[in-house]
Coordinates of N, CA and C in Angstrom, one line a residue:
M183 N -85.8 -22.5 13.3 CA -86.2 -23.9 14.5 C -85.7 -23.8 15.8
S184 N -85.6 -24.0 16.8 CA -85.5 -24.2 17.9 C -84.6 -24.6 18.7
E185 N -84.3 -24.0 19.9 CA -82.8 -24.6 20.5 C -82.8 -26.3 20.6
I186 N -84.4 -26.8 21.1 CA -84.6 -28.3 21.6 C -83.9 -29.0 20.6
L187 N -84.5 -28.1 19.5 CA -84.5 -29.3 17.8 C -83.2 -29.4 17.6
N188 N -82.2 -28.0 17.7 CA -81.3 -28.3 17.4 C -80.7 -28.8 17.8
K189 N -80.5 -29.2 19.8 CA -79.6 -30.1 20.0 C -80.2 -31.6 20.3
A190 N -81.0 -32.1 19.8 CA -81.6 -32.9 20.0 C -81.1 -33.2 18.8
K191 N -80.9 -33.1 17.3 CA -80.7 -33.9 16.8 C -78.2 -33.8 16.3
A192 N -78.2 -32.8 17.2 CA -77.3 -32.2 17.6 C -76.8 -34.0 18.1
H193 N -77.3 -34.0 19.4 CA -77.0 -35.8 19.4 C -76.6 -36.8 18.8
F194 N -78.3 -36.9 18.1 CA -78.5 -37.8 17.5 C -77.4 -38.3 16.2
R195 N -76.9 -37.0 16.4 CA -75.6 -37.2 14.9 C -74.5 -38.0 15.6
E196 N -74.2 -37.6 17.0 CA -73.3 -37.7 17.6 C -73.3 -39.4 18.0
V197 N -74.7 -39.7 18.2 CA -75.1 -41.5 18.4 C -74.7 -41.7 17.7
L198 N -74.8 -41.3 16.1 CA -75.2 -41.8 15.2 C -73.2 -41.7 14.5
A199 N -72.5 -41.3 14.8 CA -70.8 -40.8 14.8 C -70.2 -41.9 15.5
Q200 N -70.8 -42.2 16.3 CA -70.3 -43.4 17.2 C -69.2 -44.2 16.1
G201 N -69.8 -44.5 15.1 CA -69.5 -45.7 14.5 C -69.7 -47.1 14.7
L202 N -69.6 -48.4 13.9 CA -70.1 -49.5 13.9 C -70.3 -50.0 15.3
K203 N -71.5 -50.9 15.9 CA -71.1 -51.7 16.5 C -70.7 -53.3 16.2
G204 N -70.3 -53.9 17.2 CA -70.3 -55.2 16.7 C -68.6 -55.9 17.0
P205 N -68.7 -56.7 16.4 CA -69.0 -57.8 15.5 C -70.6 -58.9 16.1
I206 N -71.4 -59.3 16.0 CA -72.0 -60.7 16.8 C -71.1 -61.4 15.6
K207 N -70.9 -62.2 16.1 CA -70.5 -63.8 15.4 C -71.4 -64.5 15.7
V208 N -71.7 -64.8 14.5 CA -72.8 -66.2 13.6 C -72.4 -67.1 12.6
P209 N -71.7 -67.4 13.6 CA -70.7 -69.2 13.4 C -71.6 -69.8 11.7
E210 N -73.0 -70.1 12.5 CA -73.9 -70.7 11.9 C -74.0 -70.5 10.2
W211 N -73.9 -69.2 10.2 CA -73.0 -68.3 8.7 C -72.0 -68.4 8.0
D212 N -70.8 -68.2 9.1 CA -69.6 -68.4 8.8 C -69.8 -66.5 8.5
A213 N -70.1 -66.0 9.7 CA -70.5 -64.7 9.3 C -70.2 -63.3 10.5
E214 N -70.0 -62.4 9.9 CA -69.9 -61.8 11.4 C -70.9 -60.1 11.0
V215 N -71.7 -59.9 12.0 CA -72.7 -59.0 11.7 C -72.1 -57.8 12.3
W216 N -72.8 -56.6 11.9 CA -72.1 -55.3 12.4 C -73.5 -54.2 12.1
F217 N -73.6 -53.4 13.4 CA -75.1 -52.7 13.2 C -74.6 -51.1 13.5
K218 N -75.1 -50.1 13.0 CA -75.3 -48.9 13.7 C -75.7 -48.7 15.5
P219 N -75.0 -48.0 16.3 CA -76.1 -47.8 17.4 C -77.4 -47.3 18.0
A220 N -78.1 -47.0 16.7 CA -79.1 -46.5 16.3 C -79.6 -46.5 15.5
I221 N -81.1 -46.1 14.7 CA -82.0 -45.8 13.5 C -82.7 -44.8 14.0
N222 N -83.2 -44.4 13.3 CA -84.6 -43.0 13.0 C -85.4 -43.8 12.7
F223 N -86.1 -42.4 13.1 CA -87.6 -42.9 13.6 C -89.1 -43.3 12.0
H224 N -88.2 -42.9 11.5 CA -88.5 -43.2 10.1 C -88.1 -45.0 9.5
Q225 N -87.3 -45.4 10.5 CA -86.5 -46.3 9.6 C -87.8 -47.9 11.3
E226 N -87.2 -47.1 12.5 CA -88.0 -47.8 13.3 C -89.7 -47.8 12.9
S227 N -90.3 -46.8 12.9 CA -91.8 -46.8 12.2 C -92.4 -47.9 11.3
R228 N -90.8 -48.0 10.1 CA -92.0 -49.0 9.2 C -92.0 -50.8 10.7
V229 N -90.7 -50.7 11.5 CA -91.4 -52.1 12.5 C -92.2 -52.1 13.5
I230 N -92.4 -50.9 14.0 CA -93.3 -50.8 14.6 C -94.4 -51.0 14.3
E231 N -95.3 -51.0 12.7 CA -96.2 -50.3 12.0 C -96.5 -51.9 11.9
L232 N -95.5 -53.2 11.5 CA -95.4 -54.8 11.3 C -96.5 -55.2 12.4
Q233 N -95.5 -54.6 14.1 CA -95.7 -54.8 15.2 C -97.4 -54.6 15.5
N234 N -97.6 -53.6 15.3 CA -99.1 -53.1 15.6 C -99.8 -54.6 14.6
Q235 N -99.2 -54.3 13.8 CA -101.1 -55.2 12.8 C -100.4 -56.9 13.3
G236 N -99.8 -56.9 14.3 CA -99.5 -58.4 14.8 C -99.0 -59.1 14.4
K237 N -97.7 -58.8 13.5 CA -97.0 -59.3 12.8 C -95.1 -59.6 13.3
T238 N -95.1 -59.8 14.5 CA -93.6 -59.6 15.2 C -92.6 -60.3 14.7
A239 N -93.1 -61.3 13.4 CA -92.3 -62.0 13.1 C -91.3 -61.9 11.7
E240 N -92.6 -60.5 11.0 CA -92.0 -59.5 10.3 C -91.1 -58.7 10.5
A241 N -91.9 -57.9 11.8 CA -91.0 -56.7 12.7 C -89.9 -57.2 12.7
L242 N -89.5 -58.1 13.3 CA -88.1 -59.0 14.0 C -87.0 -59.1 12.1
V243 N -87.4 -59.6 11.3 CA -86.9 -59.8 10.1 C -87.0 -58.0 9.4
E244 N -87.2 -57.3 9.4 CA -87.8 -56.4 8.9 C -86.2 -55.1 9.8
M245 N -86.4 -55.9 11.1 CA -85.2 -54.7 11.8 C -83.7 -55.2 11.3
L246 N -83.9 -56.7 11.0 CA -82.4 -57.1 10.4 C -82.2 -56.3 9.5
I247 N -82.8 -56.7 8.2 CA -83.2 -55.7 7.5 C -82.2 -54.9 7.6
I248 N -82.8 -53.7 8.2 CA -82.9 -52.3 8.1 C -81.2 -52.8 9.3
R249 N -80.7 -53.4 10.7 CA -79.6 -52.9 11.1 C -78.5 -53.8 10.8
A250 N -78.0 -54.5 9.7 CA -77.4 -56.1 10.1 C -76.4 -55.1 8.8
L251 N -75.2 -54.8 8.9 CA -74.1 -55.0 8.1 C -73.1 -55.0 8.5
D252 N -72.2 -55.3 7.0 CA -70.8 -55.9 6.7 C -70.1 -55.0 8.0
K253 N -68.7 -55.4 8.0 CA -67.3 -54.6 7.9 C -67.3 -53.3 7.6
N254 N -68.1 -52.9 6.8 CA -68.4 -51.5 6.2 C -69.2 -50.6 5.9
G255 N -70.2 -51.2 6.8 CA -71.4 -50.4 7.2 C -72.6 -50.1 6.0
Q256 N -71.5 -51.6 5.1 CA -72.5 -52.1 4.1 C -74.1 -52.7 4.6
P257 N -75.3 -53.0 3.8 CA -76.1 -53.6 4.0 C -75.9 -54.9 3.8
L258 N -76.9 -56.3 4.7 CA -76.0 -57.3 4.3 C -77.2 -57.9 3.5
F259 N -78.3 -57.7 3.5 CA -79.4 -57.2 3.4 C -80.4 -56.4 2.4
N260 N -81.0 -56.6 1.9 CA -82.1 -55.2 1.1 C -83.6 -56.0 1.6
K261 N -84.4 -55.0 1.0 CA -86.0 -55.1 1.1 C -86.5 -57.0 0.7
A262 N -85.5 -56.4 -0.7 CA -86.3 -58.1 -1.8 C -85.7 -59.6 -0.7
D263 N -84.8 -59.0 -0.3 CA -84.6 -60.8 0.3 C -85.3 -61.0 1.4
K264 N -86.7 -60.5 1.7 CA -87.0 -60.9 3.1 C -88.8 -61.8 2.8
P265 N -88.7 -61.8 1.7 CA -89.4 -63.4 1.7 C -88.6 -64.6 1.5
E266 N -87.4 -64.5 1.0 CA -86.4 -65.4 1.7 C -86.3 -65.4 3.2
I267 N -85.8 -64.8 3.7 CA -85.2 -64.8 5.4 C -86.5 -65.5 5.9
M268 N -87.3 -64.7 5.8 CA -89.0 -64.8 6.2 C -89.1 -66.9 6.1
R269 N -88.8 -67.0 4.9 CA -89.0 -68.8 5.0 C -87.6 -69.3 4.6
E270 N -86.7 -68.9 4.5 CA -85.5 -70.3 4.3 C -84.6 -70.0 5.4
I271 N -84.9 -69.2 6.5 CA -83.6 -68.6 7.3 C -84.0 -69.0 8.7
D272 N -82.6 -70.2 9.8 CA -83.8 -70.0 11.0 C -84.1 -69.1 11.8
P273 N -85.5 -68.7 12.6 CA -85.4 -67.8 13.5 C -85.1 -67.5 14.6
S274 N -83.9 -68.8 14.8 CA -83.6 -68.7 16.3 C -82.3 -67.8 16.0
I275 N -81.6 -68.3 14.8 CA -80.6 -67.7 14.5 C -80.9 -65.5 14.6
I276 N -82.1 -65.3 13.7 CA -82.0 -64.0 13.4 C -82.7 -63.2 15.2
L277 N -83.3 -64.0 15.7 CA -83.7 -63.4 17.4 C -82.3 -63.2 17.6
R278 N -81.8 -64.2 17.8 CA -80.5 -63.4 18.7 C -79.8 -62.2 17.7
I279 N -79.7 -62.6 17.2 CA -78.6 -61.0 16.4 C -79.8 -60.0 16.8
I280 N -81.0 -59.9 16.6 CA -81.5 -59.2 17.4 C -81.5 -58.2 18.3
T281 N -81.5 -59.8 19.4 CA -81.0 -59.9 20.8 C -80.2 -59.0 21.1
E282 N -78.9 -58.8 20.4 CA -77.8 -58.9 20.8 C -77.0 -57.8 20.7
M283 N -78.1 -57.2 18.9 CA -77.8 -55.8 18.5 C -78.5 -55.1 19.6
N284 N -79.8 -55.1 20.4 CA -80.6 -54.3 21.4 C -80.1 -54.2 22.3
D285 N -79.4 -55.5 22.9 CA -79.3 -55.4 24.3 C -80.4 -56.1 25.4
G286 N -80.9 -56.9 24.9 CA -82.3 -57.0 25.8 C -83.7 -56.7 25.1
E287 N -83.2 -55.1 24.9 CA -84.6 -54.4 23.9 C -85.6 -55.2 23.8
T288 N -84.9 -55.8 22.3 CA -86.5 -56.6 22.1 C -86.8 -57.3 22.7
Q289 N -86.6 -58.3 24.3 CA -86.3 -59.8 24.2 C -88.5 -59.6 24.5
Q290 N -88.5 -58.5 25.0 CA -90.4 -58.9 25.1 C -90.7 -59.4 23.6
A291 N -90.4 -58.9 22.3 CA -90.8 -59.3 21.6 C -90.2 -61.1 20.6
V292 N -89.5 -60.9 21.1 CA -88.8 -62.2 20.7 C -89.2 -63.2 22.2
D293 N -89.8 -63.2 22.9 CA -90.7 -63.9 23.7 C -91.3 -64.2 23.0
V294 N -92.8 -62.7 22.5 CA -94.0 -63.2 21.7 C -93.6 -64.0 20.2
A295 N -93.0 -63.3 19.9 CA -92.5 -64.7 18.5 C -92.1 -65.6 19.0
L296 N -91.7 -66.1 20.2 CA -91.1 -67.9 20.8 C -92.5 -67.8 21.2
G297 N -93.5 -67.7 21.7 CA -94.8 -68.0 21.5 C -94.5 -68.0 23.1
N298 N -93.2 -67.3 23.9 CA -93.1 -68.2 25.5 C -94.2 -66.6 26.2

């Protein structure tokens, strides 16, 4: 294994070792959402694939499922929840959570999803 690969892997382990970030307060749900500071590329590829298919809203829901955790680091949602999330949860709340998780990095995706 190359030295640069070892350094890159060590860096990512350091990022993940920072612990959970948050909470994002969601008063509408009487809940707090926590999240890890990063996700791996394998997880991100599912989101990118959906975006490339023009399924921006579904990509945002996938990101919520992947990243939203409770204060103990346990997932708040699972893949089986996706249809309900897509149909029965206020999109503006999901967008707000994802935007806060990414400190505005997904603002372009949010704007697209909102039709702006």
